PDB file of C-alpha atoms and ligand atoms in Angstrom:
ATOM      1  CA  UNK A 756      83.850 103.790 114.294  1.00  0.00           C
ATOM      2  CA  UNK A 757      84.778 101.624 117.069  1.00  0.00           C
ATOM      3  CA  UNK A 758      82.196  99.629 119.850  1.00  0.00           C
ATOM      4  CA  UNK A 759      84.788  98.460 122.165  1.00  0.00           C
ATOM      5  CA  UNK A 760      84.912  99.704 126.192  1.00  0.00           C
ATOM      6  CA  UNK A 761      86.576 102.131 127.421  1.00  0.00           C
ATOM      7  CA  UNK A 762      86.995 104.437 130.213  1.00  0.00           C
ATOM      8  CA  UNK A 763      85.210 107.836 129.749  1.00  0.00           C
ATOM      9  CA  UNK A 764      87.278 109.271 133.095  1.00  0.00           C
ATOM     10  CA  UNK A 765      90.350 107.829 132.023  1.00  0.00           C
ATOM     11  CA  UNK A 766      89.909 109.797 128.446  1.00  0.00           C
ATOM     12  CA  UNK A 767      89.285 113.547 130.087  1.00  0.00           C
ATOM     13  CA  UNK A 768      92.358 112.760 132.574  1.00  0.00           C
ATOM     14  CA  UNK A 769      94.416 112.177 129.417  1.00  0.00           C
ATOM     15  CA  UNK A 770      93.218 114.668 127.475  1.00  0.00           C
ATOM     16  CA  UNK A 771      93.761 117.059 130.587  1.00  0.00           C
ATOM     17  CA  UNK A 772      97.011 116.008 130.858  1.00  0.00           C
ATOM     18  CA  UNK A 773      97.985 116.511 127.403  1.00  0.00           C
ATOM     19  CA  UNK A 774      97.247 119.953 127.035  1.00  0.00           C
ATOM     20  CA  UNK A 775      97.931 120.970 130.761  1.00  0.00           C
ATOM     21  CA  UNK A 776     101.479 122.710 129.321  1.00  0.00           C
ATOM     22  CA  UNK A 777     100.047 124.784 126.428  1.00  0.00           C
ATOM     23  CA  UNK A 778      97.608 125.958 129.428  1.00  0.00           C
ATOM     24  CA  UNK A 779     100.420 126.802 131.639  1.00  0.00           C
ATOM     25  CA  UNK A 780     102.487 128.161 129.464  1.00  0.00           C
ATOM     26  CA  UNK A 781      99.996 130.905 128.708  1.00  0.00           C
ATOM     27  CA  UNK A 782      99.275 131.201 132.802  1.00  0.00           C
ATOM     28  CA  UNK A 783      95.758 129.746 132.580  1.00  0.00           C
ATOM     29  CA  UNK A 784      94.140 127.546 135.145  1.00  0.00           C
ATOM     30  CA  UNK A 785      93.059 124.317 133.978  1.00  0.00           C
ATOM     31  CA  UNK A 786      90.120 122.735 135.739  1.00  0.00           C
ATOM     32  CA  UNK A 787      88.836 118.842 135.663  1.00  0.00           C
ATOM     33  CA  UNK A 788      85.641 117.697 136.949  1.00  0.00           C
ATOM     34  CA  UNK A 789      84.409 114.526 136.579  1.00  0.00           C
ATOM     35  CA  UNK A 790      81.406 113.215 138.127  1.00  0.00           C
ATOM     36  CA  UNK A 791      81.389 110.009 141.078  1.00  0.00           C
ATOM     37  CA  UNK A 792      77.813 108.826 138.780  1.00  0.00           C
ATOM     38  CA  UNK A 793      79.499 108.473 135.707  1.00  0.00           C
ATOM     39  CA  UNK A 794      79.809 104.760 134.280  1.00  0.00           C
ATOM     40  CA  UNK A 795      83.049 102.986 134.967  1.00  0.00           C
ATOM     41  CA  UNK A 796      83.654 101.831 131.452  1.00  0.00           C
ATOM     42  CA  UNK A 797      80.929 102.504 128.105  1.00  0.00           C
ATOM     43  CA  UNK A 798      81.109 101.144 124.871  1.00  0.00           C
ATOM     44  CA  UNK A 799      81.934 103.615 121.802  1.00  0.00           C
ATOM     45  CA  UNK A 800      84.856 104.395 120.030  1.00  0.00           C
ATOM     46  CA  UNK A 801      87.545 106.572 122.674  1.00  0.00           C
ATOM     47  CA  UNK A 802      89.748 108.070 119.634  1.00  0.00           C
ATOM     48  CA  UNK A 803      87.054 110.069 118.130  1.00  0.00           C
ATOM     49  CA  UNK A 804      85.619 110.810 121.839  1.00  0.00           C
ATOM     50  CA  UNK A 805      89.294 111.949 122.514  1.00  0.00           C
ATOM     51  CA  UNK A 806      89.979 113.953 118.835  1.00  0.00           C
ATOM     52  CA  UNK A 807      86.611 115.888 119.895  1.00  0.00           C
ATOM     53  CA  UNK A 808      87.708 116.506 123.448  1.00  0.00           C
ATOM     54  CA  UNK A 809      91.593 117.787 121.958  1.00  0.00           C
ATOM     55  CA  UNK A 810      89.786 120.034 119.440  1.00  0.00           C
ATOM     56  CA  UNK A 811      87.570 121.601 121.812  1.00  0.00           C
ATOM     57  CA  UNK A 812      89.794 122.659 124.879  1.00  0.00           C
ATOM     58  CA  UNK A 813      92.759 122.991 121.766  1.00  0.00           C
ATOM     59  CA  UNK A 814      90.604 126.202 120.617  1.00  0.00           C
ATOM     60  CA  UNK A 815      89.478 126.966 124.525  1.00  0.00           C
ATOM     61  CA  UNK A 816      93.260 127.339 125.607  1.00  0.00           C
ATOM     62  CA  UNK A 817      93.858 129.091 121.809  1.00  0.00           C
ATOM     63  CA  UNK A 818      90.898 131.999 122.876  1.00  0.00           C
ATOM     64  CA  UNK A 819      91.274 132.347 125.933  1.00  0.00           C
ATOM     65  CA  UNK A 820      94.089 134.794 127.338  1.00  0.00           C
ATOM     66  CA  UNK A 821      93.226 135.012 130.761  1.00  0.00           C
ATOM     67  CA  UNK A 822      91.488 132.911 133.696  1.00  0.00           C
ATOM     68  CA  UNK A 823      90.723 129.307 133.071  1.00  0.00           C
ATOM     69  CA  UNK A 824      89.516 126.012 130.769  1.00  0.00           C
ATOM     70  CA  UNK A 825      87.671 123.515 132.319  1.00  0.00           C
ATOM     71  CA  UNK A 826      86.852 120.359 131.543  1.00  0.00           C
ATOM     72  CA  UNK A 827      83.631 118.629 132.922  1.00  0.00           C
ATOM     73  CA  UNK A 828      81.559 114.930 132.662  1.00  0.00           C
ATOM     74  CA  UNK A 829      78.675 114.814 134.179  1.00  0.00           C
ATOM     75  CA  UNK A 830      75.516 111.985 133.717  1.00  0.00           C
ATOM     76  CA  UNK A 831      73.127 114.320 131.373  1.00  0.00           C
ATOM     77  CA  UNK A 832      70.087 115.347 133.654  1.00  0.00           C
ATOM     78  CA  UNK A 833      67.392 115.021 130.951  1.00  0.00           C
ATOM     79  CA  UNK A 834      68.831 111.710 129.486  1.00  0.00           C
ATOM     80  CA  UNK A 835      69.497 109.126 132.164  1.00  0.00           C
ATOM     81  CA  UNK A 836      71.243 107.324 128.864  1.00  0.00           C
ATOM     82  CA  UNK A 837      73.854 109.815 128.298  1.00  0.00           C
ATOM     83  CA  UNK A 838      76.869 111.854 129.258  1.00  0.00           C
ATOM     84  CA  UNK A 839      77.329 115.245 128.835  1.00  0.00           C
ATOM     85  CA  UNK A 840      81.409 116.454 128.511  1.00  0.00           C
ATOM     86  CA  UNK A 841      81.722 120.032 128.267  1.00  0.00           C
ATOM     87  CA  UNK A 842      84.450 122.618 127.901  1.00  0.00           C
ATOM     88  CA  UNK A 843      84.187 125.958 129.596  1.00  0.00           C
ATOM     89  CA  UNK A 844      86.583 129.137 128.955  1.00  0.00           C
ATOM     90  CA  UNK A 845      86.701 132.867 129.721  1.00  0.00           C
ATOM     91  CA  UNK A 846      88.228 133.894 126.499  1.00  0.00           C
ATOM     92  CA  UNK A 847      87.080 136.036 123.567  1.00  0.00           C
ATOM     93  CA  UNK A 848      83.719 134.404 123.371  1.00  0.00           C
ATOM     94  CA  UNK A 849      82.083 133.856 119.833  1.00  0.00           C
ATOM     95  CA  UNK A 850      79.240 136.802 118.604  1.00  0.00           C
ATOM     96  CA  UNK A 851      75.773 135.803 118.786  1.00  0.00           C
ATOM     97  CA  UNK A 852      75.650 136.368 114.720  1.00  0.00           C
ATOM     98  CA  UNK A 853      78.594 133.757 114.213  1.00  0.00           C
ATOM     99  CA  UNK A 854      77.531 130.886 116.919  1.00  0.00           C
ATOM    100  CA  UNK A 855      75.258 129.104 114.651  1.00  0.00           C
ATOM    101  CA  UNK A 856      77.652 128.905 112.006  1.00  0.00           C
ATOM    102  CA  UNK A 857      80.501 127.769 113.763  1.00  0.00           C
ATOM    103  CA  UNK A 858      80.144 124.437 112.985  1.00  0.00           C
ATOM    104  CA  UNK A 859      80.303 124.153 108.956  1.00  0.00           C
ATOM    105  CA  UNK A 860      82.865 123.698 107.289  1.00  0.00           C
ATOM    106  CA  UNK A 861      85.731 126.345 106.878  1.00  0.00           C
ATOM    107  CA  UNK A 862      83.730 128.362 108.951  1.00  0.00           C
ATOM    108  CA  UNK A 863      85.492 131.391 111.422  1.00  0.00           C
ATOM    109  CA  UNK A 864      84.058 133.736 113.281  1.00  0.00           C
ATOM    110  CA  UNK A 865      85.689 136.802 111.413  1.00  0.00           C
ATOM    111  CA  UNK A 866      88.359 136.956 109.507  1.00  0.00           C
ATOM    112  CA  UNK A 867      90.315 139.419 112.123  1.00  0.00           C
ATOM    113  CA  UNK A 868      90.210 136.091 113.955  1.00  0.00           C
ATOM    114  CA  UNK A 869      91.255 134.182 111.003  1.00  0.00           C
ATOM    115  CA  UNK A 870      94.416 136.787 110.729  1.00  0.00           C
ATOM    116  CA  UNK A 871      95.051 137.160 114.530  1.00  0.00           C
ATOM    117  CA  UNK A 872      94.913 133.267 115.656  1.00  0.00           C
ATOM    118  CA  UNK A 873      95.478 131.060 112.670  1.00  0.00           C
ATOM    119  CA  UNK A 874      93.415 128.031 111.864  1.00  0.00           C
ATOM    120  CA  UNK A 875      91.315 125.877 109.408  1.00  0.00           C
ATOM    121  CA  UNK A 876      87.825 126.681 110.365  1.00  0.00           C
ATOM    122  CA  UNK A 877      87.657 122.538 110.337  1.00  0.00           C
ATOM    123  CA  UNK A 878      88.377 121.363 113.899  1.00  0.00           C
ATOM    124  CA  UNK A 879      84.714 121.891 115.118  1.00  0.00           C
ATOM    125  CA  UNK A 880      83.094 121.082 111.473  1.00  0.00           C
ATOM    126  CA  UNK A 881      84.664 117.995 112.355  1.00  0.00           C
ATOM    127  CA  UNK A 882      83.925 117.679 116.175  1.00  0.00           C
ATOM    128  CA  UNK A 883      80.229 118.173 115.029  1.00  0.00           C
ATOM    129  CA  UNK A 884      80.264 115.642 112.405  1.00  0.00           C
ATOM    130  CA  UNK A 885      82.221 112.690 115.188  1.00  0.00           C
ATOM    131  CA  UNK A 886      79.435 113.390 117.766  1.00  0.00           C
ATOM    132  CA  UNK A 887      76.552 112.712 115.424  1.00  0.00           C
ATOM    133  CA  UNK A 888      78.022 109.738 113.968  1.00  0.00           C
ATOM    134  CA  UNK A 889      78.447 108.445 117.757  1.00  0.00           C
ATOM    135  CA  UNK A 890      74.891 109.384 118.300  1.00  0.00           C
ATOM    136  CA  UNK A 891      74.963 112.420 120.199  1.00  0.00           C
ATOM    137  CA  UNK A 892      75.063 116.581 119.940  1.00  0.00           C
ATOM    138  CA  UNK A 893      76.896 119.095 120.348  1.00  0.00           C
ATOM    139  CA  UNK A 894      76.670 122.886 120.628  1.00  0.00           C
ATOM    140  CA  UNK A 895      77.831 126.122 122.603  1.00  0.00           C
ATOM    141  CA  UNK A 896      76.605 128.466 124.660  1.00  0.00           C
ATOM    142  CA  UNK A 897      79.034 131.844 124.072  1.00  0.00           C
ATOM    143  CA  UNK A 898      79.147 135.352 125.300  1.00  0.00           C
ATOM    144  CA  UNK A 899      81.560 137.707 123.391  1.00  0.00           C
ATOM    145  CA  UNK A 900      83.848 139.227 125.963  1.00  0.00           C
ATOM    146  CA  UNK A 901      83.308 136.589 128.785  1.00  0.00           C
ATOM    147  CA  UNK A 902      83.846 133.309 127.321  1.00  0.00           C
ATOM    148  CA  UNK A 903      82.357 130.149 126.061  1.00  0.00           C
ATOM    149  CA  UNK A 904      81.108 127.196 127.157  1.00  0.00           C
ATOM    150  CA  UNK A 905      81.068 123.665 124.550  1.00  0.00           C
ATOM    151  CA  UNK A 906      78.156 121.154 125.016  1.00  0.00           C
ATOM    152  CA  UNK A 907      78.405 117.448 123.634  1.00  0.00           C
ATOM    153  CA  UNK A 908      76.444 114.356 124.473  1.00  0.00           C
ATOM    154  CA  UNK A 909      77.347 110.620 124.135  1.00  0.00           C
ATOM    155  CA  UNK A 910      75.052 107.692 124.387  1.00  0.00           C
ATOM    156  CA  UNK A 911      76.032 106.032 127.981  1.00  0.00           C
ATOM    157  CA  UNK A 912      76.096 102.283 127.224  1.00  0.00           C
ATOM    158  CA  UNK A 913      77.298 101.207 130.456  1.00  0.00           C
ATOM    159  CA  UNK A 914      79.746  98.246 129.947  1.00  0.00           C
ATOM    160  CA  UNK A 915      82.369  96.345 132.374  1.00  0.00           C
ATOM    161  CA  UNK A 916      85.736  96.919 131.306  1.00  0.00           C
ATOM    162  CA  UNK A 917      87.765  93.731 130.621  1.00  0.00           C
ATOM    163  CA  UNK A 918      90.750  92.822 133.454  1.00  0.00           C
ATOM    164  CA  UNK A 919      93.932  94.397 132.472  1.00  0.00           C
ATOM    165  CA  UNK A 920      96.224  91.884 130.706  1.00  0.00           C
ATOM    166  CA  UNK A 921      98.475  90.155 133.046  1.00  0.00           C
ATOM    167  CA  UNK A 922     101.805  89.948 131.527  1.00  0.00           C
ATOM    168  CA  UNK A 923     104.186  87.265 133.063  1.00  0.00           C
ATOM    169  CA  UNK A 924     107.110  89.578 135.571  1.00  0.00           C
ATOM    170  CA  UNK A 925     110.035  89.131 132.916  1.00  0.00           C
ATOM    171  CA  UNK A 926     107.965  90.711 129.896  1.00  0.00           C
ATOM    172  CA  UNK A 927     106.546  93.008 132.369  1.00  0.00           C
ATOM    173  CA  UNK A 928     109.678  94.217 133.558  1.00  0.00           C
ATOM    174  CA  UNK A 929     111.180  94.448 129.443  1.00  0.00           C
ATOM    175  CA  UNK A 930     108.002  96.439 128.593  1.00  0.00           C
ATOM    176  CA  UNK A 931     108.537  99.156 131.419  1.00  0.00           C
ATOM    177  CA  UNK A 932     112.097  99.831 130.093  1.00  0.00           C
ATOM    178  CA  UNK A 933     110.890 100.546 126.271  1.00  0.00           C
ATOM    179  CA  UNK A 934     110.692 104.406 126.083  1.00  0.00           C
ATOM    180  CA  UNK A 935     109.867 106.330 122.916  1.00  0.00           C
ATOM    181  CA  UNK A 936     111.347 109.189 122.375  1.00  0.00           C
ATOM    182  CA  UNK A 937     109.409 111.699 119.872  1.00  0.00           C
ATOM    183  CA  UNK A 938     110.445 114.956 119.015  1.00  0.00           C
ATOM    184  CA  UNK A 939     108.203 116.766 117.087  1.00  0.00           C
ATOM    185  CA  UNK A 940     109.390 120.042 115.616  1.00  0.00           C
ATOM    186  CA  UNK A 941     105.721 122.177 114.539  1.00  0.00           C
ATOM    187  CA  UNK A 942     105.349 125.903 114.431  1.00  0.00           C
ATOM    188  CA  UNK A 943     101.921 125.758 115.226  1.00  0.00           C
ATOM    189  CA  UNK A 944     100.239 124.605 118.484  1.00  0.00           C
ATOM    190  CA  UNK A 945      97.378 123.947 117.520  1.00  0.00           C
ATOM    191  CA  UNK A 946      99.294 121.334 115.000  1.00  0.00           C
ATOM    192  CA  UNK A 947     100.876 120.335 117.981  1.00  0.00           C
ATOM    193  CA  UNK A 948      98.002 119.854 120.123  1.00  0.00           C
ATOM    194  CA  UNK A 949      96.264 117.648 117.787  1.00  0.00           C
ATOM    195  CA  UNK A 950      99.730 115.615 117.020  1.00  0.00           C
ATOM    196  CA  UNK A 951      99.782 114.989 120.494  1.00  0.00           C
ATOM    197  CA  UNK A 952      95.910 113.919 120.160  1.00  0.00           C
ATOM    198  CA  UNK A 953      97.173 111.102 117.209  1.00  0.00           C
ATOM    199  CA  UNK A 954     100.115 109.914 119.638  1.00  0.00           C
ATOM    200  CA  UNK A 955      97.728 109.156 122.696  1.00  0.00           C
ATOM    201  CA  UNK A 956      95.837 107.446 120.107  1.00  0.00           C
ATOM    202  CA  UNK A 957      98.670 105.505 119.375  1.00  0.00           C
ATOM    203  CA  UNK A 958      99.677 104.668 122.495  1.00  0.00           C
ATOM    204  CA  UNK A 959      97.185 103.017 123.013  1.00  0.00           C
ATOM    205  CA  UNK A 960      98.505 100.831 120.650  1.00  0.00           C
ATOM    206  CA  UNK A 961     102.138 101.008 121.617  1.00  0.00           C
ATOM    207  CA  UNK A 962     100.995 100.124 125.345  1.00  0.00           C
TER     208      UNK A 962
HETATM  209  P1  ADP B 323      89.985 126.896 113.782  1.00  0.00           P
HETATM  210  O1  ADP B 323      90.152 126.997 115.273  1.00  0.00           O
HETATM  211  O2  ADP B 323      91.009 126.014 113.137  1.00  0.00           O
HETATM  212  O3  ADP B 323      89.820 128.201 113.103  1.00  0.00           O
HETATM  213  P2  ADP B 323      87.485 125.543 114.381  1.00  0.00           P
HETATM  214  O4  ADP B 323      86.506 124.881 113.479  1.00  0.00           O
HETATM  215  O5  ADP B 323      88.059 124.721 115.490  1.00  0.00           O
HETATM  216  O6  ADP B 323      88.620 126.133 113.460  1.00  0.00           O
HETATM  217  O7  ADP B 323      86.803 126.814 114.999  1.00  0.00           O
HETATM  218  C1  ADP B 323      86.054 127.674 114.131  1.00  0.00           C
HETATM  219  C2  ADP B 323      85.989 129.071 114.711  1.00  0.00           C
HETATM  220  O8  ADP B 323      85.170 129.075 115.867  1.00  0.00           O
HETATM  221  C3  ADP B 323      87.324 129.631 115.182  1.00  0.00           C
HETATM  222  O9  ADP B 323      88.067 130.181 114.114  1.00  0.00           O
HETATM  223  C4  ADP B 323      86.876 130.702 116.164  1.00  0.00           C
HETATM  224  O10 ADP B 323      86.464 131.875 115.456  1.00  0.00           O
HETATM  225  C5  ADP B 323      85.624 130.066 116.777  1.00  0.00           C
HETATM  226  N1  ADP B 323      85.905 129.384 118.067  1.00  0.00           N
HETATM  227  C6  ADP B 323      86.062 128.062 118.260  1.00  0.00           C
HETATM  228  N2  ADP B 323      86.274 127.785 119.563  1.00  0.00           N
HETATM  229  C7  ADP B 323      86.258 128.980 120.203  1.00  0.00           C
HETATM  230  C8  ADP B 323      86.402 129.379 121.581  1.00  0.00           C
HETATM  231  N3  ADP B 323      86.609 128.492 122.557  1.00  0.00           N
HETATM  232  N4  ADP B 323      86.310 130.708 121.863  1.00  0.00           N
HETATM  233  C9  ADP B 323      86.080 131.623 120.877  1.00  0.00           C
HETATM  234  N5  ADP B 323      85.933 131.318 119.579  1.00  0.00           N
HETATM  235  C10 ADP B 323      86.012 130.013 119.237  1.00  0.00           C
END
């Protein structure tokens, strides 16, 4: 896990822009909020941050057939020293029997689900397991029917982001021109989604 600083608005706006086709495509709205208070930059580790962000509005845009995912950061109002990211939908919604087991391992909510949408039962086991290891929590707030609302927290350890690296015009200029081209051939979007997760990852690296 990662301390280096990062940009917590930058993150959603990726995220949001990475799965604003699979939204489309299914005629949903897709909503970003992101708070004015929020920290510029905080220290913690931005891949895992982003793999729990792709997972969550991955399975939002997955349940959901009509309406709109959203996407909100927000300074926590108990805890001055945290964040609070949430992911809303007005999908299928989770039963009240299945919503505290949704985050072990393996777990579904029913297996008509399991049949119907595909899946691992891992993506939030996981989720739930990144968020404690960076210190915060995470949980949902779901009404079967109407739709579902994910909670996590993150520590807030305002930092200032270093100055962008200045690269002399020539390399600057050779840089711009380097495009990757990826095709990626996956029957499943929810593969897909979290493939595109790893690449924005990696571009971070490629940049
Ligand atoms: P997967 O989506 O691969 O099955 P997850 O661990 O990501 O595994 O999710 C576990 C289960 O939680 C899903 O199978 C589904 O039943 C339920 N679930 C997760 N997110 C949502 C959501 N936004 N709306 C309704 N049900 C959900």
């Amino acid at each position: 896990m990662s301390e280096l600083p990062f940009s917590p608005r930058q993150v959603v706006e990726e995220i949001v822009s990475l799965v604003r086709v699979a939204a489309e495509e299914k005629g949903l709205v897709l909503l970003e909020d992101v708070a004015d208070n929020i920290p510029v930059a905080i220290s913690g580790d931005d891949g895992r941050v982003r793999q729990v962000l792709i997972n969550l509005m991955g399975n939002a845009i997955k349940f959901t057939h009509q309406g709109h995912v959203s996407v909100r950061l927000i300074p926590h109002h108990q805890d001055p020293e945290a964040l609070l990211f949430s992911v809303t939908d007005t999908g299928i919604g989770i039963a009240p029997e299945h919503v505290d087991q949704i985050f072990e391992h393996f777990t579904q909510a029913d297996s008509s689900i399991t049949r119907r949408y595909g899946g691992t039962g891992l993506g939030l086991a996981i989720s739930h397991r990144l968020v404690e290891l960076m210190g915060g929590r995470i949980w949902v707030e779901s009404r079967l029917g109407q739709g579902s609302t994910f909670f996590f927290t993150l520590p807030s350890r305002p930092v200032e982001l270093p100055p962008p690296l200045v690269a002399p015009l020539e390399q600057a200029n050779e840089a711009t021109t380097k495009t990757l081209r990826i095709l990626v051939a996956e029957d499943s979007p929810d593969n897909e989604l979290r493939l595109f997760a790893s690449l924005a990852d990696a571009k971070t690296w490629l940049d």
